[in-house]
Amino acid sequence: MMLSFVSLLSFALLFIHGGSTQPPFACDSSNPETKNYLFCQTELPITQRARDLVSRLTLDEKISQLVNSAPAIPRLGIPAYEWWSEALHGVSNVGPGVRFDGTIKAATSFPQVILTAASFDPYQWYRIGQAIGREARAMYNAGEANGMTFWAPNINIFRDPRWGRGQETPGEDPFVVGKYAVSYVRGVQGDTFQGGKLHGHLQASACCKHFTAYDLDNWKGTNRFLFDARVTVQDLADTYQPPFEKCVRDGRASGVMCAYNRVNGVPSCADSSLLFKTVRGEWDFKGYVTSDCDAVAIIHNDQGYAKAPEDAVVDVLKAGMDLNCGSYLQNYTKSAVLQKKLPESQVDRALHNLYAVRMRLGLFNGNPVPNPFGNIGADQICSPEHQILALEAARNGIVLLKNNAKLLPLPKSTMSLAVIGPNANSPQTLIGNYAGPPCKSVTPLQALESYVKNTVYHPGCDTVSCSTGAIDKAVDIAKRADYVVLIMGLDQTEEREALDRVDLFLPGRQQELIVSVAKAAKRPVVLVLLSGGPIDISFAKDDPRIGGIFWAGYPGEGGGNALAEVIFGDHNPGGRLPVTWYPQDFTKVPMTDMRMRPESSLDYPGRTYRFYKGDTVFEFGYGLSYSKYSYSFTRVSQNNLYLNHSSSLHTKETSDSVRYMLVSEVGAEICDERKITVHVGVKNNGELAGKHPVLLYVRHGNHGNGRPKKQLIGFRSVILSGGEMGEIQFEVNPCEHLSRANEYGLMVMEEGRHFLVVGDDKHPITIII
């Protein structure tokens, strides 16, 4: 049930779309001069065209193109271009590249990424990316955008629960984050879900950020501009780098953003080992590398890494960065060249990459209308299909954390409902950060009112910070209602870019409000939490007067309706937590400590479900449903994996006497030959149909010595009616899924028993060397 959903769509489309203006483009065939330019000849390779264009530029013209707001070059018919646009979970007006002050007033606002990730559904992630890419191209085609390079996705690991930007990420697991990156990038750029079909043309350009080990913004006096992330090669290999490798190798992203922070002493944007050796060399990256905004300036001005501004310019361009978000390269590149610190060829190299991406976007192919993606019109923006997808994504992400005595779903015959809390009627809270104006807005309160006519609302607190509240009034309302729904949590005043949290509790007097209302209510209450990061709600988890708990992230423009549907049983929840919910005690761990693995001698508990040794409020992957599901391994193609196929392969021993082989020595051919097919049976033991994500883990038989406790290696969703059984299939690549990083940052396969784990069932796999 939705609040006049179809009528709202129709009304929204009336004011969102108007007339259109053709976007600027180069290589206009009506201009006879263009026939003399090789860079306009579309039958030539893009690398050749880009080199021709750059060869025609003066040094001043070249330097002008190294910044995000690249001016026009009228003598060559090249229009201005804005590189900085944002599309984290919908086309946004955060950067200067997109505006909503013309004929187009809004774009589809999907759930914030952390909630989208909770669906564990890569095809849904792809469809969201696809919709965002189409809306982005439509904005450009309508003349409402000055660029088509979008600086998303954010694929940093949600390493610490206090991180203000964790909400922008797909969570704490590198495997999940990598899958999300590939799905989103392929969707945005116009590729197929399986990949490999781009053939050079880009619908829009996606950018993997922030490379690398960036997951602290501003915590207790330490800020991201000065932070030096001290990271072991082991943690780099199996935690921080894999999402970026997936984004580049498999997603074929056309952009990478280097981060503000230093990594082991070297600024990310000045680290040739990261940018040239790893990204371009090992991962075969073919796109452009941009700095985060003003990240070049801080290398000299704040970090003191470069002695002079010109040295900072030299450091980043020689390291492999191509574009400066900001003006630093515009101001100091020429003096660096004149001082003989920087060869002009380094400027040319950067421009070759930049113009190649603009050419792949079709901006040097003449009139864009007859070209690929040129006919995507403004009717794609806020289309009914995209808005339904936003609603579907919110439904599938919402996580049911508690349902005592089957309190939920609430009966539709409910005569009176009290809705209490500062997040109940706040449309801005729903969309999180890096969002543009949504197509429509229905708050949870408005959506709940469509189910229960006699709904009474009170915010309970003045704001989410809840420094002052009207708890007595909220209690009086709760006493008189049949059921009570409290909608609490966080918002962007509590967690955001440049603001990390210092504790994990609900802000201010929120807990007092919840407990007081629960005591006064006729029945156990329902608690809904809107937040990006985890919250220690141990008090609510253990309180029988709080019968149901949902986590709904920041669920986007469809979030209000999705919540109401789940609460009243029109949708069976199936989301699972993409992050560990730690207790407040975890905040004793300094946020600046980048180590993933525990060190018991130092009372360091480790981080994320893969390594953390300590109590949790809720575990990674936790999520209830109105149905109960059971699993069993029905068929596994092989139980023993033999790797002793060649006497030339070297075996070694770990410090705890386990024999191993380097994955690099095993080789891709053997890895493919040894793939294991795993069939898992799933049964819906409840009465309601549901969509359910099935998570497959691997656990090493040998514990300790830096090995993960367990590691997610596959996830798939299955839709089952009540009482129905189904079967899903996983393919396990032993070199990817049964290996681990050793202390030298090398991926190894260890001899011995490993266990595939799904739910409470496990199946042994033995590796024999």
PDB file of N, CA and C in Angstrom, residues 77 95 100 105 156 176 204 262 281 291 470 484 487 525 574 706 725:
ATOM      1  N   GLY A  77      37.211  24.798 -31.283  1.00  0.00           N
ATOM      2  CA  GLY A  77      35.808  24.403 -31.152  1.00  0.00           C
ATOM      3  C   GLY A  77      35.544  23.461 -30.003  1.00  0.00           C
ATOM      4  N   GLY A  95      28.149  18.610  -6.574  1.00  0.00           N
ATOM      5  CA  GLY A  95      29.231  19.186  -7.362  1.00  0.00           C
ATOM      6  C   GLY A  95      28.699  20.235  -8.332  1.00  0.00           C
ATOM      7  N   PHE A 100      19.804  21.869 -10.846  1.00  0.00           N
ATOM      8  CA  PHE A 100      18.374  21.589 -10.917  1.00  0.00           C
ATOM      9  C   PHE A 100      17.561  22.886 -10.917  1.00  0.00           C
ATOM     10  N   LYS A 105      13.899  19.626 -12.362  1.00  0.00           N
ATOM     11  CA  LYS A 105      13.920  20.063 -10.964  1.00  0.00           C
ATOM     12  C   LYS A 105      14.306  18.969  -9.980  1.00  0.00           C
ATOM     13  N   ASN A 156      35.279   2.684  -0.103  1.00  0.00           N
ATOM     14  CA  ASN A 156      36.138   2.453   1.061  1.00  0.00           C
ATOM     15  C   ASN A 156      35.436   1.505   2.028  1.00  0.00           C
ATOM     16  N   VAL A 176      31.829  -7.921  -0.546  1.00  0.00           N
ATOM     17  CA  VAL A 176      30.556  -7.250  -0.839  1.00  0.00           C
ATOM     18  C   VAL A 176      30.810  -5.907  -1.523  1.00  0.00           C
ATOM     19  N   ALA A 204      27.787   7.151 -19.106  1.00  0.00           N
ATOM     20  CA  ALA A 204      28.325   8.157 -18.185  1.00  0.00           C
ATOM     21  C   ALA A 204      29.583   7.526 -17.597  1.00  0.00           C
ATOM     22  N   ARG A 262      47.502  10.357   3.774  1.00  0.00           N
ATOM     23  CA  ARG A 262      48.725   9.640   3.433  1.00  0.00           C
ATOM     24  C   ARG A 262      48.542   8.163   3.770  1.00  0.00           C
ATOM     25  N   GLY A 281      49.419  -0.313 -13.780  1.00  0.00           N
ATOM     26  CA  GLY A 281      50.240  -1.468 -14.161  1.00  0.00           C
ATOM     27  C   GLY A 281      49.560  -2.788 -13.890  1.00  0.00           C
ATOM     28  N   SER A 291      42.279  13.981  -8.281  1.00  0.00           N
ATOM     29  CA  SER A 291      42.471  14.180  -6.839  1.00  0.00           C
ATOM     30  C   SER A 291      41.124  14.421  -6.197  1.00  0.00           C
ATOM     31  N   ALA A 470       9.872  16.742  24.722  1.00  0.00           N
ATOM     32  CA  ALA A 470       8.545  16.820  25.354  1.00  0.00           C
ATOM     33  C   ALA A 470       8.107  15.393  25.640  1.00  0.00           C
ATOM     34  N   VAL A 484       2.206   1.688  18.984  1.00  0.00           N
ATOM     35  CA  VAL A 484       3.133   2.825  18.950  1.00  0.00           C
ATOM     36  C   VAL A 484       4.323   2.470  18.065  1.00  0.00           C
ATOM     37  N   ILE A 487      10.164   6.455  15.677  1.00  0.00           N
ATOM     38  CA  ILE A 487      11.095   6.581  14.548  1.00  0.00           C
ATOM     39  C   ILE A 487      12.220   7.512  14.975  1.00  0.00           C
ATOM     40  N   VAL A 525       6.169  -1.787  21.899  1.00  0.00           N
ATOM     41  CA  VAL A 525       6.258  -0.791  20.840  1.00  0.00           C
ATOM     42  C   VAL A 525       7.185  -1.265  19.723  1.00  0.00           C
ATOM     43  N   GLY A 574      13.666  -8.682   4.313  1.00  0.00           N
ATOM     44  CA  GLY A 574      14.703  -9.677   4.050  1.00  0.00           C
ATOM     45  C   GLY A 574      16.107  -9.106   4.087  1.00  0.00           C
ATOM     46  N   GLY A 706      46.693 -14.703  11.870  1.00  0.00           N
ATOM     47  CA  GLY A 706      46.243 -13.716  10.902  1.00  0.00           C
ATOM     48  C   GLY A 706      45.145 -14.169   9.972  1.00  0.00           C
ATOM     49  N   MET A 725      10.309 -24.825  -1.233  1.00  0.00           N
ATOM     50  CA  MET A 725      11.740 -25.113  -1.226  1.00  0.00           C
ATOM     51  C   MET A 725      12.349 -24.669  -2.547  1.00  0.00           C
TER      52      MET A 725
END
